[in-house]
Each structure stands twice: as structure tokens, then as C-alpha cells.
mmCIF file of C-alpha atoms in Angstrom:
data_model
loop_
_atom_site.group_PDB
_atom_site.id
_atom_site.type_symbol
_atom_site.label_atom_id
_atom_site.label_comp_id
_atom_site.label_asym_id
_atom_site.label_seq_id
_atom_site.Cartn_x
_atom_site.Cartn_y
_atom_site.Cartn_z
ATOM 1 C CA MET A 1 -20.278 13.735 5.497
ATOM 2 C CA LEU A 2 -21.977 10.798 7.149
ATOM 3 C CA VAL A 3 -24.886 9.618 5.037
ATOM 4 C CA ASN A 4 -26.341 6.836 7.143
ATOM 5 C CA GLN A 5 -25.645 4.826 10.242
ATOM 6 C CA LYS A 6 -27.666 1.978 11.698
ATOM 7 C CA LYS A 7 -27.468 -0.846 14.202
ATOM 8 C CA LEU A 8 -28.064 -4.413 13.089
ATOM 9 C CA VAL A 9 -29.513 -7.268 15.140
ATOM 10 C CA THR A 10 -26.391 -9.329 14.485
ATOM 11 C CA GLY A 11 -24.450 -7.255 17.010
ATOM 12 C CA LEU A 12 -22.686 -5.166 14.382
ATOM 13 C CA CYS A 13 -22.942 -1.552 13.391
ATOM 14 C CA LEU A 14 -22.544 -0.034 9.965
ATOM 15 C CA ALA A 15 -21.736 3.472 8.805
ATOM 16 C CA THR A 16 -21.476 4.500 5.159
ATOM 17 C CA LEU A 17 -20.310 7.539 3.185
ATOM 18 C CA THR A 18 -20.736 7.168 -0.643
ATOM 19 C CA LEU A 19 -19.954 4.627 -3.434
ATOM 20 C CA ALA A 20 -17.155 3.211 -5.707
ATOM 21 C CA SER A 21 -16.403 0.256 -8.176
ATOM 22 C CA ALA A 22 -15.133 -3.426 -8.363
ATOM 23 C CA ALA A 23 -13.102 -6.126 -10.263
ATOM 24 C CA SER A 24 -10.709 -9.015 -9.424
ATOM 25 C CA TYR A 25 -7.057 -10.005 -9.837
ATOM 26 C CA ALA A 26 -5.022 -13.188 -10.212
ATOM 27 C CA GLY A 27 -1.502 -14.193 -9.192
ATOM 28 C CA ASP A 28 0.863 -14.543 -6.271
ATOM 29 C CA ARG A 29 0.378 -12.560 -3.086
ATOM 30 C CA GLU A 30 2.631 -11.905 -0.072
ATOM 31 C CA ILE A 31 1.903 -11.850 3.657
ATOM 32 C CA GLY A 32 4.005 -10.094 6.296
ATOM 33 C CA GLY A 33 3.967 -10.351 10.088
ATOM 34 C CA TYR A 34 5.170 -7.544 12.389
ATOM 35 C CA VAL A 35 5.575 -7.803 16.159
ATOM 36 C CA ASP A 36 5.675 -5.211 18.930
ATOM 37 C CA LYS A 37 8.895 -5.715 20.903
ATOM 38 C CA ALA A 38 7.114 -6.122 24.226
ATOM 39 C CA GLU A 39 5.498 -9.215 25.774
ATOM 40 C CA SER A 40 6.178 -12.564 24.133
ATOM 41 C CA ARG A 41 2.458 -13.018 23.489
ATOM 42 C CA PHE A 42 2.739 -10.609 20.574
ATOM 43 C CA VAL A 43 5.261 -12.928 18.941
ATOM 44 C CA ARG A 44 2.823 -15.798 19.369
ATOM 45 C CA ASN A 45 -0.077 -13.732 18.045
ATOM 46 C CA VAL A 46 1.685 -13.035 14.763
ATOM 47 C CA TRP A 47 3.258 -16.478 14.450
ATOM 48 C CA ASN A 48 -0.067 -18.222 14.994
ATOM 49 C CA PHE A 49 -1.360 -16.375 11.960
ATOM 50 C CA ILE A 50 1.590 -16.529 9.575
ATOM 51 C CA LYS A 51 2.450 -20.169 10.369
ATOM 52 C CA ASN A 52 -0.522 -21.030 8.181
ATOM 53 C CA PHE A 53 1.190 -19.447 5.159
ATOM 54 C CA GLN A 54 4.707 -20.905 5.345
ATOM 55 C CA GLY A 55 4.225 -22.461 1.922
ATOM 56 C CA TRP A 56 2.125 -21.230 -0.962
ATOM 57 C CA GLN A 57 -1.577 -21.503 -0.170
ATOM 58 C CA ASN A 58 -3.982 -21.561 -3.101
ATOM 59 C CA ILE A 59 -7.017 -19.447 -2.300
ATOM 60 C CA GLY A 60 -9.454 -18.807 -5.106
ATOM 61 C CA SER A 61 -7.588 -17.340 -8.073
ATOM 62 C CA HIS A 62 -4.605 -16.280 -5.934
ATOM 63 C CA ARG A 63 -1.958 -17.962 -3.833
ATOM 64 C CA TYR A 64 -0.443 -16.553 -0.657
ATOM 65 C CA LYS A 65 2.790 -17.038 1.261
ATOM 66 C CA GLU A 66 4.453 -15.405 4.276
ATOM 67 C CA THR A 67 7.573 -13.589 3.098
ATOM 68 C CA GLN A 68 8.293 -11.206 5.993
ATOM 69 C CA TYR A 69 8.287 -11.785 9.764
ATOM 70 C CA TYR A 70 9.961 -9.002 11.744
ATOM 71 C CA TYR A 71 9.890 -7.079 14.952
ATOM 72 C CA ASN A 72 8.032 -3.932 14.078
ATOM 73 C CA LYS A 73 9.744 -0.545 13.919
ATOM 74 C CA PRO A 74 8.318 2.849 12.966
ATOM 75 C CA PHE A 75 10.132 2.787 9.609
ATOM 76 C CA VAL A 76 8.407 -0.510 8.731
ATOM 77 C CA MET A 77 5.092 1.330 8.609
ATOM 78 C CA ASP A 78 6.391 4.813 7.835
ATOM 79 C CA SER A 79 9.539 5.941 6.013
ATOM 80 C CA SER A 80 10.346 2.520 4.488
ATOM 81 C CA HIS A 81 6.804 1.236 4.168
ATOM 82 C CA GLN A 82 7.317 0.370 0.469
ATOM 83 C CA PHE A 83 9.851 -2.274 1.528
ATOM 84 C CA TYR A 84 7.815 -3.690 4.410
ATOM 85 C CA VAL A 85 4.074 -3.444 5.115
ATOM 86 C CA ASP A 86 3.288 -1.791 1.790
ATOM 87 C CA LYS A 87 5.265 -4.390 -0.158
ATOM 88 C CA MET A 88 2.878 -7.027 1.187
ATOM 89 C CA ASP A 89 -0.666 -7.763 0.112
ATOM 90 C CA LEU A 90 -1.673 -8.540 3.701
ATOM 91 C CA ALA A 91 0.096 -7.327 6.851
ATOM 92 C CA TYR A 92 -0.642 -8.868 10.262
ATOM 93 C CA ILE A 93 0.518 -6.701 13.174
ATOM 94 C CA ALA A 94 0.303 -7.328 16.922
ATOM 95 C CA GLY A 95 1.146 -5.091 19.858
ATOM 96 C CA HIS A 96 -0.105 -2.626 22.404
ATOM 97 C CA GLY A 97 -2.424 0.000 21.019
ATOM 98 C CA SER A 98 -4.537 3.051 21.663
ATOM 99 C CA ASP A 99 -6.783 5.150 19.428
ATOM 100 C CA TYR A 100 -5.195 5.121 15.929
ATOM 101 C CA TYR A 101 -1.872 4.037 17.457
ATOM 102 C CA ILE A 102 0.165 0.825 17.403
ATOM 103 C CA GLU A 103 3.251 0.399 19.567
ATOM 104 C CA THR A 104 6.381 -1.034 17.943
ATOM 105 C CA ASP A 105 8.902 -1.160 20.819
ATOM 106 C CA GLN A 106 7.794 -0.867 24.425
ATOM 107 C CA SER A 107 11.209 -0.233 25.973
ATOM 108 C CA LEU A 108 11.969 2.582 23.525
ATOM 109 C CA GLY A 109 8.482 4.070 23.672
ATOM 110 C CA GLU A 110 8.194 3.791 19.891
ATOM 111 C CA GLY A 111 5.063 3.431 17.856
ATOM 112 C CA VAL A 112 3.115 4.568 14.825
ATOM 113 C CA ASP A 113 0.083 6.844 14.559
ATOM 114 C CA LEU A 114 -2.183 5.729 11.724
ATOM 115 C CA ARG A 115 -3.340 9.309 11.230
ATOM 116 C CA THR A 116 0.104 10.305 9.977
ATOM 117 C CA VAL A 117 1.379 7.223 8.135
ATOM 118 C CA PRO A 118 2.092 7.475 4.397
ATOM 119 C CA ALA A 119 -0.449 6.414 1.809
ATOM 120 C CA TYR A 120 -0.842 2.626 1.672
ATOM 121 C CA GLY A 121 -1.867 0.768 -1.465
ATOM 122 C CA ASP A 122 -1.302 0.741 -5.191
ATOM 123 C CA LEU A 123 -2.365 4.288 -5.928
ATOM 124 C CA ALA A 124 0.510 6.184 -4.326
ATOM 125 C CA ASN A 125 4.170 5.642 -3.454
ATOM 126 C CA ASN A 126 4.343 2.400 -5.440
ATOM 127 C CA GLY A 127 2.612 0.490 -2.634
ATOM 128 C CA ASP A 128 0.847 -2.859 -2.800
ATOM 129 C CA LEU A 129 -1.006 -3.327 0.502
ATOM 130 C CA GLU A 130 -4.630 -4.417 0.327
ATOM 131 C CA PHE A 131 -5.334 -5.673 3.856
ATOM 132 C CA MET A 132 -3.930 -4.594 7.222
ATOM 133 C CA ILE A 133 -4.857 -6.578 10.332
ATOM 134 C CA ILE A 134 -3.897 -5.054 13.691
ATOM 135 C CA GLU A 135 -4.381 -7.206 16.779
ATOM 136 C CA SER A 136 -4.203 -4.633 19.560
ATOM 137 C CA CYS A 137 -6.380 -2.613 21.907
ATOM 138 C CA TYR A 138 -8.302 0.350 20.473
ATOM 139 C CA THR A 139 -6.204 0.961 17.333
ATOM 140 C CA VAL A 140 -8.987 0.577 14.762
ATOM 141 C CA THR A 141 -11.029 3.412 16.199
ATOM 142 C CA THR A 142 -14.419 3.904 14.605
ATOM 143 C CA ALA A 143 -17.903 5.428 14.909
ATOM 144 C CA PRO A 144 -18.679 4.629 18.563
ATOM 145 C CA GLU A 145 -15.577 6.558 19.614
ATOM 146 C CA HIS A 146 -15.597 9.430 17.114
ATOM 147 C CA ALA A 147 -18.454 10.969 15.137
ATOM 148 C CA ASP A 148 -16.006 11.973 12.390
ATOM 149 C CA TRP A 149 -14.554 8.459 12.274
ATOM 150 C CA TRP A 150 -13.516 8.521 8.606
ATOM 151 C CA SER A 151 -11.291 11.618 8.413
ATOM 152 C CA PRO A 152 -8.286 10.209 10.336
ATOM 153 C CA TYR A 153 -8.018 7.343 7.833
ATOM 154 C CA SER A 154 -7.937 9.539 4.737
ATOM 155 C CA ASN A 155 -4.145 9.624 4.361
ATOM 156 C CA MET A 156 -3.473 5.898 4.789
ATOM 157 C CA PHE A 157 -6.317 4.696 2.563
ATOM 158 C CA GLN A 158 -4.935 5.368 -0.903
ATOM 159 C CA GLY A 159 -5.446 1.925 -2.404
ATOM 160 C CA LEU A 160 -5.701 0.051 0.902
ATOM 161 C CA HIS A 161 -8.875 -2.058 0.870
ATOM 162 C CA GLN A 162 -9.507 -2.900 4.529
ATOM 163 C CA LEU A 163 -8.147 -2.184 8.008
ATOM 164 C CA VAL A 164 -9.262 -4.700 10.642
ATOM 165 C CA GLY A 165 -8.760 -4.893 14.408
ATOM 166 C CA PHE A 166 -10.424 -3.838 17.668
ATOM 167 C CA HIS A 167 -12.024 -0.598 18.856
ATOM 168 C CA THR A 168 -11.970 -1.623 22.551
ATOM 169 C CA LEU A 169 -9.613 -3.325 24.934
ATOM 170 C CA SER A 170 -8.696 -6.726 23.539
ATOM 171 C CA ASN A 171 -7.328 -9.978 24.924
ATOM 172 C CA SER A 172 -4.677 -11.844 22.958
ATOM 173 C CA ASP A 173 -2.570 -15.010 23.200
ATOM 174 C CA ASN A 174 -5.610 -17.054 22.260
ATOM 175 C CA GLY A 175 -7.071 -18.883 19.271
ATOM 176 C CA ILE A 176 -8.041 -15.869 17.171
ATOM 177 C CA PRO A 177 -4.996 -15.639 14.838
ATOM 178 C CA ASN A 178 -4.976 -19.320 13.897
ATOM 179 C CA ASN A 179 -8.746 -19.476 13.510
ATOM 180 C CA TYR A 180 -8.731 -16.320 11.415
ATOM 181 C CA ALA A 181 -5.987 -17.631 9.133
ATOM 182 C CA ASN A 182 -7.928 -20.810 8.482
ATOM 183 C CA LYS A 183 -11.075 -18.859 7.678
ATOM 184 C CA LEU A 184 -9.133 -16.758 5.175
ATOM 185 C CA LYS A 185 -7.626 -19.891 3.639
ATOM 186 C CA ALA A 186 -11.190 -21.136 3.158
ATOM 187 C CA ASN A 187 -11.768 -17.893 1.209
ATOM 188 C CA GLY A 188 -13.922 -16.242 3.838
ATOM 189 C CA GLY A 189 -14.500 -12.501 3.732
ATOM 190 C CA VAL A 190 -11.575 -10.553 5.185
ATOM 191 C CA TRP A 191 -13.361 -8.497 7.837
ATOM 192 C CA GLN A 192 -16.219 -10.982 8.216
ATOM 193 C CA SER A 193 -13.791 -13.785 9.080
ATOM 194 C CA TRP A 194 -12.122 -11.573 11.687
ATOM 195 C CA PHE A 195 -15.439 -10.810 13.353
ATOM 196 C CA ASP A 196 -16.346 -14.503 13.289
ATOM 197 C CA ALA A 197 -12.998 -15.513 14.816
ATOM 198 C CA VAL A 198 -13.449 -12.953 17.598
ATOM 199 C CA ASN A 199 -16.986 -14.162 18.280
ATOM 200 C CA GLU A 200 -15.935 -17.800 18.316
ATOM 201 C CA GLU A 201 -13.178 -17.046 20.827
ATOM 202 C CA ARG A 202 -15.753 -15.284 22.962
ATOM 203 C CA TYR A 203 -17.862 -18.421 23.202
ATOM 204 C CA TRP A 204 -15.045 -20.348 24.903
ATOM 205 C CA ILE A 205 -15.118 -18.070 27.945
ATOM 206 C CA PHE A 206 -18.051 -17.532 30.305
ATOM 207 C CA ASN A 207 -18.776 -13.823 30.098
ATOM 208 C CA PRO A 208 -15.679 -12.132 31.542
ATOM 209 C CA THR A 209 -15.652 -8.372 31.083
ATOM 210 C CA ASN A 210 -12.664 -6.146 30.354
ATOM 211 C CA ASP A 211 -11.939 -2.996 32.336
ATOM 212 C CA ASP A 212 -13.594 -0.811 29.699
ATOM 213 C CA GLY A 213 -16.788 -2.878 29.850
ATOM 214 C CA SER A 214 -16.183 -4.761 26.613
ATOM 215 C CA PRO A 215 -16.664 -8.532 26.661
ATOM 216 C CA TYR A 216 -13.717 -10.910 26.252
ATOM 217 C CA PRO A 217 -11.805 -10.906 23.889
ATOM 218 C CA GLY A 218 -12.823 -7.378 22.894
ATOM 219 C CA LEU A 219 -15.040 -5.888 20.211
ATOM 220 C CA ALA A 220 -13.873 -6.035 16.612
ATOM 221 C CA SER A 221 -13.921 -3.172 14.129
ATOM 222 C CA ALA A 222 -13.087 -2.652 10.473
ATOM 223 C CA ILE A 223 -12.658 0.191 7.979
ATOM 224 C CA MET A 224 -13.225 -0.409 4.263
ATOM 225 C CA TYR A 225 -15.097 0.876 1.217
ATOM 226 C CA THR A 226 -18.484 -0.070 -0.136
ATOM 227 C CA SER A 227 -16.651 -1.528 -3.138
ATOM 228 C CA THR A 228 -14.233 -3.603 -1.020
ATOM 229 C CA GLU A 229 -16.669 -4.771 1.656
ATOM 230 C CA ASN A 230 -16.911 -8.310 0.301
ATOM 231 C CA ASP A 231 -13.222 -8.817 -0.460
ATOM 232 C CA ARG A 232 -11.744 -12.268 0.073
ATOM 233 C CA LEU A 233 -8.157 -13.336 -0.371
ATOM 234 C CA GLY A 234 -9.192 -15.392 -3.371
ATOM 235 C CA ALA A 235 -10.961 -12.545 -5.180
ATOM 236 C CA TYR A 236 -11.153 -8.888 -4.314
ATOM 237 C CA ALA A 237 -12.255 -5.577 -5.756
ATOM 238 C CA ALA A 238 -10.200 -3.197 -7.831
ATOM 239 C CA ASP A 239 -8.271 -0.653 -5.805
ATOM 240 C CA PRO A 240 -10.576 2.093 -4.538
ATOM 241 C CA ALA A 241 -9.934 5.680 -5.522
ATOM 242 C CA GLY A 242 -8.577 6.502 -2.073
ATOM 243 C CA GLY A 243 -9.577 9.038 0.530
ATOM 244 C CA THR A 244 -12.887 8.920 2.347
ATOM 245 C CA ALA A 245 -15.362 8.752 -0.557
ATOM 246 C CA GLY A 246 -17.145 5.418 -0.315
ATOM 247 C CA MET A 247 -15.597 4.614 3.064
ATOM 248 C CA LYS A 248 -17.550 2.352 5.394
ATOM 249 C CA THR A 249 -17.099 0.966 8.896
ATOM 250 C CA TRP A 250 -18.397 -2.078 10.729
ATOM 251 C CA TRP A 251 -18.024 -2.629 14.443
ATOM 252 C CA GLN A 252 -19.188 -5.006 17.136
ATOM 253 C CA TYR A 253 -21.037 -3.622 20.132
#
């Protein structure tokens, strides 16, 4: 059940369930990029992030490198996830989206529903994914859209630390991916750096409004746990127990 929910003056909202624990790891980490086969801007979105990790990047006690860069397909996130997104430590995905959904191939009408994907993370199916970033419209649906925002994420969060994206329409083919990558390389917080990159992109444009009323380039959102809220690429919490206990959401409004 929802324990508390409050608005903050910083333009963010927070919702919390219960609690969990923390620790840190060391070693090499992998980054993957996955592109919706649709407009070319999605290729640029992913490339402008992963280009910053073409060689090993030392970040805190870890080092990161891009090792996968593919057009997305349902099996990448579903039946063969252990060989693709769940083999990575961070997955960056771009495409068209809707509530809980990310398109993978526009011409074929293919996509993935996050409510039905397999468990992601170390705790099930031999997965490894800690952070999933989805640059799309609406996919990271959260409290403003659904009162029971946490339940749909129960299956996928089985070791996954954070899911980051937008809960409104979003505008892409801009500076967000590159800016975000550089913030992560400076060991900024995973979801905090995303929100900052979105806000900084917003300041370049003089108040345009999207069709759903959200300001350019959209409003960011993130799902995580109380124990993983302050994760950075250079040091992050132990894998959470999975499910919805301790789950938390932040969103811009």
C-alpha cells in the first residue's frame, strides 16, 4: 500500500512504500544501447549516449564500456533478455512509447510491455541489469497517471535498481543523451542526473508546450527503491529484494 506521497518545491514529486538495505561493488560494467526501428532520431538518441562509453570509463570504483548497440526487438527485452538488456549493467533505450510500453519496430508494429517482461536483475534468471533508461513518451508511468503506480513494475524489478524515463510526451533529438552521459561519468546520481539533463534542455527553449500540456522536452520520471535512490555508476547499493516492498517513485510536474 502507499504509505506517503508529497510534493516538493523543487518541482518533483515523491511516493514511497517501505524500506530495504545497501552496499557497494567494484569491477567492470557493461552498457548497451537499443534503438526503435523507426525515425532516425532514435538512432541518434542512443548513439549520443553510448558514444561517451566507447572505451573504458573509470567512474568511482567501477569502469564502464558500451558493449552492445542494436536495433531493438521484443526478444532483446523478453525471451532472450539474459543475452541483451539483462546482460548489461545499464541499458539505454530510445523509441516511441505509451504507458508501460516501448516500441521496437514501427513498421512491424512490435514492442514490449513492461508489465509483462521477465524479471530483470541479479536475483532471477541469471540477470545483471541495474539501470534501465528509456527515452520515449509516457513509458515510465508513475503516480500522476495511476494511483497504484507500483504494482505494474513488480515483475520486472527483481534486482533492477532504477528505471528512468518520461511520464509525459517527450521531445528527443536534442542534447539530453550526451549531457546525461557526461553527468553519469562525473558520478552523478542515476535518476538525479536524468532529471537535471531534462531540466537543462528545457532552459534552452522558451516555454513551448507539448500537446498533452507538458513543457518541452517533457517531464521526467523514475522508479527505484529507498535503498537504491542514491545510486551512482561509481558506487551503488546491493541488489534490492525485488517486488514492490521499498519501491519509490520521483516525477517532475
